[in-house]
Tab-separated table of C-alpha atoms in Angstrom:
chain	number	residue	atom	x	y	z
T	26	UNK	CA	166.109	98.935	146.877
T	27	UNK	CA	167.110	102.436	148.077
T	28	UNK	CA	168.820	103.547	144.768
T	29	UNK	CA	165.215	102.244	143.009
T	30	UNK	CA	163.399	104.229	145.986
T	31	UNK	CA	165.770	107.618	145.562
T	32	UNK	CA	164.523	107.018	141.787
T	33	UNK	CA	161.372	106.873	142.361
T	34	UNK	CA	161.431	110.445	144.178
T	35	UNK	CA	162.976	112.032	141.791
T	36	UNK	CA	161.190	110.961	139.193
T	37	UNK	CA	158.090	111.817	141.166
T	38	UNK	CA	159.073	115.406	142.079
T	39	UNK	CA	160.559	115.544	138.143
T	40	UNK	CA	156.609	114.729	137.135
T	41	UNK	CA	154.703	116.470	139.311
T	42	UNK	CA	153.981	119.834	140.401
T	43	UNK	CA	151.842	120.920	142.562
T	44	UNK	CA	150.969	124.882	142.289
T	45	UNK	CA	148.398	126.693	143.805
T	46	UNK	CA	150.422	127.357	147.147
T	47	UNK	CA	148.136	128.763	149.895
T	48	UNK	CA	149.046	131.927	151.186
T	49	UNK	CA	149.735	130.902	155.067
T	50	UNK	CA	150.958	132.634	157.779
T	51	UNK	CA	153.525	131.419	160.244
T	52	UNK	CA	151.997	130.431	163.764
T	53	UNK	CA	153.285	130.968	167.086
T	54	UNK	CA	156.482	132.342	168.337
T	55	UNK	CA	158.460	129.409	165.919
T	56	UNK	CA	159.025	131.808	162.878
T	57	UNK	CA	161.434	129.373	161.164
T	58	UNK	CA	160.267	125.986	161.947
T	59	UNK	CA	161.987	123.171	162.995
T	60	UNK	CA	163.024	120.041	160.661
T	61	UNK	CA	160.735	117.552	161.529
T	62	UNK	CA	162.076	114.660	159.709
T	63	UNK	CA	160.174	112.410	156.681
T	64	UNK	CA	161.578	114.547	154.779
T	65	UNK	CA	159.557	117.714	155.439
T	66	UNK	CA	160.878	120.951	154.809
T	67	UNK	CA	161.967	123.583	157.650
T	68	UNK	CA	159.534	125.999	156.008
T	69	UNK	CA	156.728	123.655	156.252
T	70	UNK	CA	156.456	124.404	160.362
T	71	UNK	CA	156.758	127.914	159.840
T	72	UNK	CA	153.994	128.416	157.050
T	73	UNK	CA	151.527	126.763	159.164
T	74	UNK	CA	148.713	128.790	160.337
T	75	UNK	CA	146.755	127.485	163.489
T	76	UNK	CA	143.832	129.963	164.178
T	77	UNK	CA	142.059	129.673	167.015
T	78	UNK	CA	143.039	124.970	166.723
T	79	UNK	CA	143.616	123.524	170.095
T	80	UNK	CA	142.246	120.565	172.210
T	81	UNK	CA	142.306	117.188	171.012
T	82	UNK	CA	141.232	115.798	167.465
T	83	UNK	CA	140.242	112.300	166.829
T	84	UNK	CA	140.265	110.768	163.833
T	85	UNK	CA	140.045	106.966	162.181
T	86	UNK	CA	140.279	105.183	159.013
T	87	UNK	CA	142.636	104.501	156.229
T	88	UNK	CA	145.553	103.057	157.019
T	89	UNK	CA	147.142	103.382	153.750
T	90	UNK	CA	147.560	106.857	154.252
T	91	UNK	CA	148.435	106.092	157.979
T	92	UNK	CA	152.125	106.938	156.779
T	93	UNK	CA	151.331	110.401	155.568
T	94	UNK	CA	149.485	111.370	158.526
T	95	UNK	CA	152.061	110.596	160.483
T	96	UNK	CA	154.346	112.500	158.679
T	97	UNK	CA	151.922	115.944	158.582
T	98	UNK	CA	151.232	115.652	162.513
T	99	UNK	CA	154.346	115.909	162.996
T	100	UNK	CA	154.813	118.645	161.398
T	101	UNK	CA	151.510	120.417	162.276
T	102	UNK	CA	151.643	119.447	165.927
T	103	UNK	CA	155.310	120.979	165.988
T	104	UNK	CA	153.892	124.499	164.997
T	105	UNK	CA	150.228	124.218	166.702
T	106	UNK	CA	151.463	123.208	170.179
T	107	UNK	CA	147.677	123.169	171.346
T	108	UNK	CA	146.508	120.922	169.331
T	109	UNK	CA	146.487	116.653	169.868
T	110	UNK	CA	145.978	114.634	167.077
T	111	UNK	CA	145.273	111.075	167.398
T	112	UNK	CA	145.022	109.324	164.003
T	113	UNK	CA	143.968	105.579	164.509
T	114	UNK	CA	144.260	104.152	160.996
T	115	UNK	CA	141.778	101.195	161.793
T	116	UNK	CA	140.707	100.682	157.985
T	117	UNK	CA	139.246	102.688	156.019
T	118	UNK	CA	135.459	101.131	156.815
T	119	UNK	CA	135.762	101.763	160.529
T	120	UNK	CA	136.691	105.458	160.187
T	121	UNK	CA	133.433	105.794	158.090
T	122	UNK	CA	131.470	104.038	160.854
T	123	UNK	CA	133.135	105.998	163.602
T	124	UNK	CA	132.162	109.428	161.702
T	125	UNK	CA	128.750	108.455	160.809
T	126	UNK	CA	128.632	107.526	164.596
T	127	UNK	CA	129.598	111.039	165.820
T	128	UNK	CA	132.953	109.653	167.570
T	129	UNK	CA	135.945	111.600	165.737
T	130	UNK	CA	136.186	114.802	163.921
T	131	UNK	CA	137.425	113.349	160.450
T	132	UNK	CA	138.053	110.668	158.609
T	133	UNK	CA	140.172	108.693	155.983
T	134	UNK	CA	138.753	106.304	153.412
T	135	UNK	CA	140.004	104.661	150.464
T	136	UNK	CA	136.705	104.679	148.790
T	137	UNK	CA	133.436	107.622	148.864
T	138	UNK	CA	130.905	107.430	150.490
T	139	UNK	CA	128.060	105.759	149.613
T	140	UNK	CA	124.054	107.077	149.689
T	141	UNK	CA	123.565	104.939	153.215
T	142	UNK	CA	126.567	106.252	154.720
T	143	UNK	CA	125.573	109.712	152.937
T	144	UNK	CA	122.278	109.216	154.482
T	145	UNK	CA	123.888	108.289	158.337
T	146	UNK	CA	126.060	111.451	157.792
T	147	UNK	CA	123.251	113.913	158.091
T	148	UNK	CA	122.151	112.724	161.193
T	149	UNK	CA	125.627	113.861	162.581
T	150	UNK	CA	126.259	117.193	160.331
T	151	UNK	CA	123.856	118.851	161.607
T	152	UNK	CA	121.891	120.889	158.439
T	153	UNK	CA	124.836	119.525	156.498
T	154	UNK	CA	126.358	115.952	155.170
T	155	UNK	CA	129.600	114.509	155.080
T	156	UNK	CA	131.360	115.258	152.313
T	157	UNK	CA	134.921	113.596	150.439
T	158	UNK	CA	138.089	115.614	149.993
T	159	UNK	CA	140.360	113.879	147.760
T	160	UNK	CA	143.841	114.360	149.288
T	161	UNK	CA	146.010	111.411	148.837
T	162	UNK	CA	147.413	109.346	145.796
T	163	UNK	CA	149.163	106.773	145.146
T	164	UNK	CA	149.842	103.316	143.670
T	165	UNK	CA	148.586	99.916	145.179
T	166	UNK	CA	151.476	97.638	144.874
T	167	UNK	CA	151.068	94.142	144.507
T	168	UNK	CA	154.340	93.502	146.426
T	169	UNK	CA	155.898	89.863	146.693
T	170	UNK	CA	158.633	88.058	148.124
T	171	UNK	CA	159.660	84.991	145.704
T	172	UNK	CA	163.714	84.142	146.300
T	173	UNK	CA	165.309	84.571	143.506
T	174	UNK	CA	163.067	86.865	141.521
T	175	UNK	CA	163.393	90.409	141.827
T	176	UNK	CA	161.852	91.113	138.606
T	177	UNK	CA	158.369	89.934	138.129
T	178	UNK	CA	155.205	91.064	135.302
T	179	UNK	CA	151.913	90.137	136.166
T	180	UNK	CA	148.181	90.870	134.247
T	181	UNK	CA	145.166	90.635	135.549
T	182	UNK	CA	143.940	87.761	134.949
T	183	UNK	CA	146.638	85.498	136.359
T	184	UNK	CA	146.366	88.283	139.573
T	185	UNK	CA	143.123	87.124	139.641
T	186	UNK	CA	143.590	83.592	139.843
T	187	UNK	CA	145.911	83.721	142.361
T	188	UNK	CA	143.837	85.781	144.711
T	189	UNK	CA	141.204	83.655	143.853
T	190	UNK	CA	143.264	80.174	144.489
T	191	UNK	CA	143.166	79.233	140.847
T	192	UNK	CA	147.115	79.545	140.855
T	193	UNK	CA	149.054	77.740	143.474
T	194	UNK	CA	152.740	77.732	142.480
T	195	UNK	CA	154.984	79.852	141.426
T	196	UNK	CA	156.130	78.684	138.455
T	197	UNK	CA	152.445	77.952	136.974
T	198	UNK	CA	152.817	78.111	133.282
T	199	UNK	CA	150.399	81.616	132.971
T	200	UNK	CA	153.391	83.126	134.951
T	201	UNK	CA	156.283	81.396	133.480
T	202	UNK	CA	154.643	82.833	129.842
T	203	UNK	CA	154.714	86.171	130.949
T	204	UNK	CA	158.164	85.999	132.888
T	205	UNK	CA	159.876	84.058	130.052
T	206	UNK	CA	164.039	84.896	131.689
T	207	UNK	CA	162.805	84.433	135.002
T	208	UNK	CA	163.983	81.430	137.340
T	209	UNK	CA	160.779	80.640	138.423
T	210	UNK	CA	160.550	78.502	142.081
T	211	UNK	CA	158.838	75.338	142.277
T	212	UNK	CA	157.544	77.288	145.506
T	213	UNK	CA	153.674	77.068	147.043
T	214	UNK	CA	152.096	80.745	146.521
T	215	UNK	CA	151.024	82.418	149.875
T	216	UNK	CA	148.200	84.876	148.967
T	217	UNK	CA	147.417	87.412	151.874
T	218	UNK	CA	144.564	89.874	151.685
T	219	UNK	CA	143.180	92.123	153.983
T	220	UNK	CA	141.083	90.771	157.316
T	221	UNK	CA	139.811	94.537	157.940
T	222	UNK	CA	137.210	96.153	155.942
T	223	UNK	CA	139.620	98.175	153.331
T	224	UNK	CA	139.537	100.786	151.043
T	225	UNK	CA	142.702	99.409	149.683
T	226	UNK	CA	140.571	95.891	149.369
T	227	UNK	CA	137.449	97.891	147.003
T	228	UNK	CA	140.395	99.305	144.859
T	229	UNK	CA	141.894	96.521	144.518
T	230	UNK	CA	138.959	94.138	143.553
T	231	UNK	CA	137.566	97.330	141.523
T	232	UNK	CA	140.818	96.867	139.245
T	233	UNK	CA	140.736	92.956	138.563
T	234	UNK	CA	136.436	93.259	138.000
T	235	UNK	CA	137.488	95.957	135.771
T	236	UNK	CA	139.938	93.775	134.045
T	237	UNK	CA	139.425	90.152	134.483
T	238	UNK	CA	135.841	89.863	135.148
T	239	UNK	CA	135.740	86.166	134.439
T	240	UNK	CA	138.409	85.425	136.514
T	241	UNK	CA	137.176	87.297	139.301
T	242	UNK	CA	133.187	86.295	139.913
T	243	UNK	CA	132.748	89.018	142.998
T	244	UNK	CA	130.729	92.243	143.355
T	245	UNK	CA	133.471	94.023	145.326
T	246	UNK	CA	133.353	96.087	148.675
T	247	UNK	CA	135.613	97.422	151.243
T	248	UNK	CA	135.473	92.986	152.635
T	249	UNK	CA	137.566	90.561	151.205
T	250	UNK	CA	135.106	87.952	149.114
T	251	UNK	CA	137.347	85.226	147.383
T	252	UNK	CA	137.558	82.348	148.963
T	253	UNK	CA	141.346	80.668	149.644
T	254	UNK	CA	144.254	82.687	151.078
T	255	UNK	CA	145.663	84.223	154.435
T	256	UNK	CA	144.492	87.239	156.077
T	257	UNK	CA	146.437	90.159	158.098
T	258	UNK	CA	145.274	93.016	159.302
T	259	UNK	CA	145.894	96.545	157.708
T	260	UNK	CA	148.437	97.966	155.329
T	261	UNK	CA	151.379	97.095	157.527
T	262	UNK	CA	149.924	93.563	158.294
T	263	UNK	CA	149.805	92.419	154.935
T	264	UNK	CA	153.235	94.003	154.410
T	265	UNK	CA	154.999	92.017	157.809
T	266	UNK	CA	153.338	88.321	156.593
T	267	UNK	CA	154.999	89.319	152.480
T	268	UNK	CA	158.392	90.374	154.150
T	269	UNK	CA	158.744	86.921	156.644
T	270	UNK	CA	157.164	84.696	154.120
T	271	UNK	CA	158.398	82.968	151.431
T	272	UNK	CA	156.521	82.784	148.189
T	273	UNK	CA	153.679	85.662	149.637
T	274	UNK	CA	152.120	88.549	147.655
T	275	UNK	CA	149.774	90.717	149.009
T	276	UNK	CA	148.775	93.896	148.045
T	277	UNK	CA	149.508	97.287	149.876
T	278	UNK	CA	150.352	101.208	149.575
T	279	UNK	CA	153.401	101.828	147.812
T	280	UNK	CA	155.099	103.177	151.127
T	281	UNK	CA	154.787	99.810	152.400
T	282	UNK	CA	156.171	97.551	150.279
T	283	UNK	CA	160.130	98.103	151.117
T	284	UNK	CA	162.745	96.182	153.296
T	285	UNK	CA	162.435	92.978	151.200
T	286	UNK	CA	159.382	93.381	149.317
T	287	UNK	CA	159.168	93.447	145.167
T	288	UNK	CA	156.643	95.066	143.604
T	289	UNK	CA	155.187	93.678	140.383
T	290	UNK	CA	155.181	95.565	137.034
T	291	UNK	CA	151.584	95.285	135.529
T	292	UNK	CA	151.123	94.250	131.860
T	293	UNK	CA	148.190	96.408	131.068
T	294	UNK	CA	148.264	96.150	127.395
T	295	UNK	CA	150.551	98.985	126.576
T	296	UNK	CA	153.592	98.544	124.784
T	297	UNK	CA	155.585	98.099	128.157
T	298	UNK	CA	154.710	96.765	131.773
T	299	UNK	CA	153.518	99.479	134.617
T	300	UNK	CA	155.891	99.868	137.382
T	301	UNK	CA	154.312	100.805	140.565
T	302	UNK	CA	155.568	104.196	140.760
T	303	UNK	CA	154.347	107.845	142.211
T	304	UNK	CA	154.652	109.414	138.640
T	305	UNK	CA	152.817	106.308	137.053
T	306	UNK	CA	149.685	106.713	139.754
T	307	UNK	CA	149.466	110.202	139.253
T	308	UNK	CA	148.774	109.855	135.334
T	309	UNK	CA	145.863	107.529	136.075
T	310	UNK	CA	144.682	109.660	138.730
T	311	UNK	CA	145.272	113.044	136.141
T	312	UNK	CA	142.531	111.492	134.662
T	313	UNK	CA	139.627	110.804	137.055
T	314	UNK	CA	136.481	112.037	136.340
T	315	UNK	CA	134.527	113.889	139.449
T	316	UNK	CA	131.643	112.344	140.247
T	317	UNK	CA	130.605	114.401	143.527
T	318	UNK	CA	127.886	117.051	143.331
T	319	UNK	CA	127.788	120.695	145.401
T	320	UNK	CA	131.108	120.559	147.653
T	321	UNK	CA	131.635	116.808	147.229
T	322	UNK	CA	134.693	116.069	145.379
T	323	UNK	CA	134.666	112.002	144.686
T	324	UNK	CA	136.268	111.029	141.664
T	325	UNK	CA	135.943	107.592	139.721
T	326	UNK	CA	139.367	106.202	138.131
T	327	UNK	CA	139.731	103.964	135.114
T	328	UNK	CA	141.456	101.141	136.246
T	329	UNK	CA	141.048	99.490	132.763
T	330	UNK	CA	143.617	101.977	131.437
T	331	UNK	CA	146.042	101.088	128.745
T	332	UNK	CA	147.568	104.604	128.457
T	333	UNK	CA	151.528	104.398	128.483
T	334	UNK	CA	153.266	104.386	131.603
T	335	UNK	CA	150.031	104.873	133.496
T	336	UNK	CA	149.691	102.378	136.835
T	337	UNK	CA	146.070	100.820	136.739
T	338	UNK	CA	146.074	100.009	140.395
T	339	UNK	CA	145.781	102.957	142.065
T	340	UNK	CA	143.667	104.662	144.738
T	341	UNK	CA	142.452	107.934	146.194
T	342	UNK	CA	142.087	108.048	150.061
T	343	UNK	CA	139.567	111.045	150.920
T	344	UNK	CA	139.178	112.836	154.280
T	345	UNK	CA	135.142	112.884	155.127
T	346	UNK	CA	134.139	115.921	157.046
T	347	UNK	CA	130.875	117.784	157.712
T	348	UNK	CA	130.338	120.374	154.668
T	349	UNK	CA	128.162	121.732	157.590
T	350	UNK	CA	127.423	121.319	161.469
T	351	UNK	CA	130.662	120.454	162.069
T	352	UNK	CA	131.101	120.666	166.157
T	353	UNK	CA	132.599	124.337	167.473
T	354	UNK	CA	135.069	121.945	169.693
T	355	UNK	CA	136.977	120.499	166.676
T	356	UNK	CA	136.216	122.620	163.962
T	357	UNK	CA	139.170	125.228	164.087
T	358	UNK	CA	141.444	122.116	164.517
T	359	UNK	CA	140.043	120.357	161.228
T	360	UNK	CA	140.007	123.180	159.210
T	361	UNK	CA	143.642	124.003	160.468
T	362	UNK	CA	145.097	120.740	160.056
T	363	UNK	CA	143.218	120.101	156.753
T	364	UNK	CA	144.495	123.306	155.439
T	365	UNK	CA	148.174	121.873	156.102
T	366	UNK	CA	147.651	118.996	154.159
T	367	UNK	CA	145.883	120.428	151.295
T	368	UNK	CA	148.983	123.311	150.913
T	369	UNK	CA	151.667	123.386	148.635
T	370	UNK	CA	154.000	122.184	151.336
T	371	UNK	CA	151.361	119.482	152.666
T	372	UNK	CA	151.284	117.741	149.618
T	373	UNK	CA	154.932	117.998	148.968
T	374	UNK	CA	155.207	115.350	151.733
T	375	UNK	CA	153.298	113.212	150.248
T	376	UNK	CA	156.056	113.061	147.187
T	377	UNK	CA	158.582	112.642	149.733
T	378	UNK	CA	156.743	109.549	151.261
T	379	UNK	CA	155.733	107.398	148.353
T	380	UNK	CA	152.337	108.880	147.687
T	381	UNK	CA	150.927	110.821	144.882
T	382	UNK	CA	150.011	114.659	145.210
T	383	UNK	CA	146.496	115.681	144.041
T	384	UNK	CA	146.939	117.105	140.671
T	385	UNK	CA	146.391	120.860	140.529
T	386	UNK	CA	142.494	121.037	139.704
T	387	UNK	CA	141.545	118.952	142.208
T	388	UNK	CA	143.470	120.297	145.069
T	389	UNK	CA	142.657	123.665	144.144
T	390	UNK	CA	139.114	122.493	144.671
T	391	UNK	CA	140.171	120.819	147.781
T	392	UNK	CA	141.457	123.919	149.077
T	393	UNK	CA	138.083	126.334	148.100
T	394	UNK	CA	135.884	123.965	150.357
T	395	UNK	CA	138.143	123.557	153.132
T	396	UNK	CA	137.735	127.011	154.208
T	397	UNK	CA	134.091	127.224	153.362
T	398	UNK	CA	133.982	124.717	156.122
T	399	UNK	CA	131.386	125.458	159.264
């Protein structure tokens, strides 16, 4: 697994560049930065610029970009020494409702918002709304643990009948046809889907309604629908019941699913099955159409793709913020911290951690309405 992960990366920072480097300023008395580990760059603490951040920030949501944040605090917190962030990853739908609710400064979600949650926004942006900021990429992996198989090819519809309880064993004859050299298990499959309200969960049901539509008789939404299956809760609790369980799949961030956990390679109707890679997200993602009006930067993916070598499962987690009426307590913090993230060496984190960078358009974009910010 670590010589396909080391792969990955370079492949990854082979495929992708991100340009468009802000021109930052170093912050404090640290004018070379320290290495703060996740493979961050020395440079990154010293090309941070803090303004006037300190205090505490809150912030919810996402949890499958809880990995990233992590990795960014650290680095941000190591050059703005006055500033506290506390990121609690709760799922994407709870950082919505905690922003629309006034309670933290910004949030993560794995899907837009919607007109109600628009609507809620306004009450707290005072002569403004909340608005999306595309910032992180990646692919959803539909990771699995099945002894003996380390190489598995799933489509969509026989996904869909296994999260929908219509497959029960692992060596169901829809499987067996599309894994024809595999040894197969006469093993009991143990779906697992998210308990929390997820952005991960809307991506992931957006893909199979996309693509198996039959199959998979739901509307969709941040909650789980089909009936059948186990539940866990968040990115990493999903990714625990997969690694300790025999015959599980589940679905989860691309960061997560290591340490015993296969990823499946999705037959998407191009001439070769879709690994779940950084590279492979991004060129679905490369083509999302925007979909947000004035500073609103929402994109819609096709997650019916058939392009070659482009991974149909992916998402786009967004940090929500007030376009306007943000509150004078938190609002040099936000715009500091979301500055980081949006830079040149921000993003090149996100490489370095399993996610996709925002191709250049959009975080150019990105970076125009961050500082127009108030």
């Amino acid at each position: 697994m670590k010589l396909q992960r080391k792969n990955r990366r370079a492949l990854a920072l082979g495929a992708l560049a991100v340009s468009g480097a802000l021109a930052l300023t170093a912050c404090g008395s640290d004018e070379t930065g320290t290495n703060g580990g996740d493979g961050a760059t020395n440079a990154a603490v010293g090309n941070i610029k803090c303004d006037d951040a300190q205090g505490q920030l809150l912030a919810d949501g996402s949890s499958a970009q809880k990995n990233a944040i992590d990795a960014w605090v650290k680095q941000f917190t190591a050059a703005c020494k006055n500033v506290q962030i506390n990121y609690k990853g709760g799922g994407s739908g709870a950082g919505v409702t905690a922003f629309t609710q006034g309670q933290v400064a910004f949030a993560g979600s794995d899907s837009a918002l919607d007109e109600e949650e628009v609507a809620a926004s306004k009450k707290i942006c005072k002569g403004g709304q909340g608005i999306d900021l595309p910032m992180v990429g990646g692919p959803i992996a539909v990771g699995y643990n099945v002894p003996g198989v380390d190489k598995l090819v799933l489509d969509a519809p026989t996904l869909a009948k296994i999260f929908n309880d219509k497959i029960k064993n692992w060596n169901d004859p829809a499987i067996a046809k599309l894994n024809p050299d595999a040894k197969l298990p006469n093993l009991k499959i143990q779906a697992f889907h998210r308990s929390d309200e997820s952005g991960t969960t809307d991506n992931f049901t957006k893909y199979l309604i996309a693509t198996a539509k039959s199959e998979w008789p739901y509307e969709g939404g941040k909650a789980w629908q089909a009936k059948g299956g186990q539940s866990a809760a968040g990115s990493s609790g999903v990714a625990q019941q997969v690694k300790q369980t025999a015959g599980a799949i589940s679905y989860m961030e691309l960061s997560y699913a290591k340490d015993g956990i296969d990823a499946v390679q999705i037959d998407t109707g191009a001439a070769a099955p879709v690994e779940a890679t950084v590279a492979n997200a991004t060129k679905a993602i490369a083509a999302a159409k925007r979909v947000g009006t004035g500073k609103d930067l929402a994109l819609e993916l096709d997650y019916a793709t058939k392009a070659e070598g482009a991974y149909p499962i992916t998402l786009v987690t967004y940090e929500i913020v007030c376009d306007k009426g943000n509150k004078a307590e938190t609002l040099p913090g936000t715009k500091a911290f979301l500055r980081y993230i949006a830079s040149e060496d921000g993003q090149k984190i996100l490489t370095e951690n399993d996610y996709a960078p925002m191709p250049t358009e959009i975080i150019s974009e990105v970076r125009k309405t961050i500082e127009s910010l108030s």
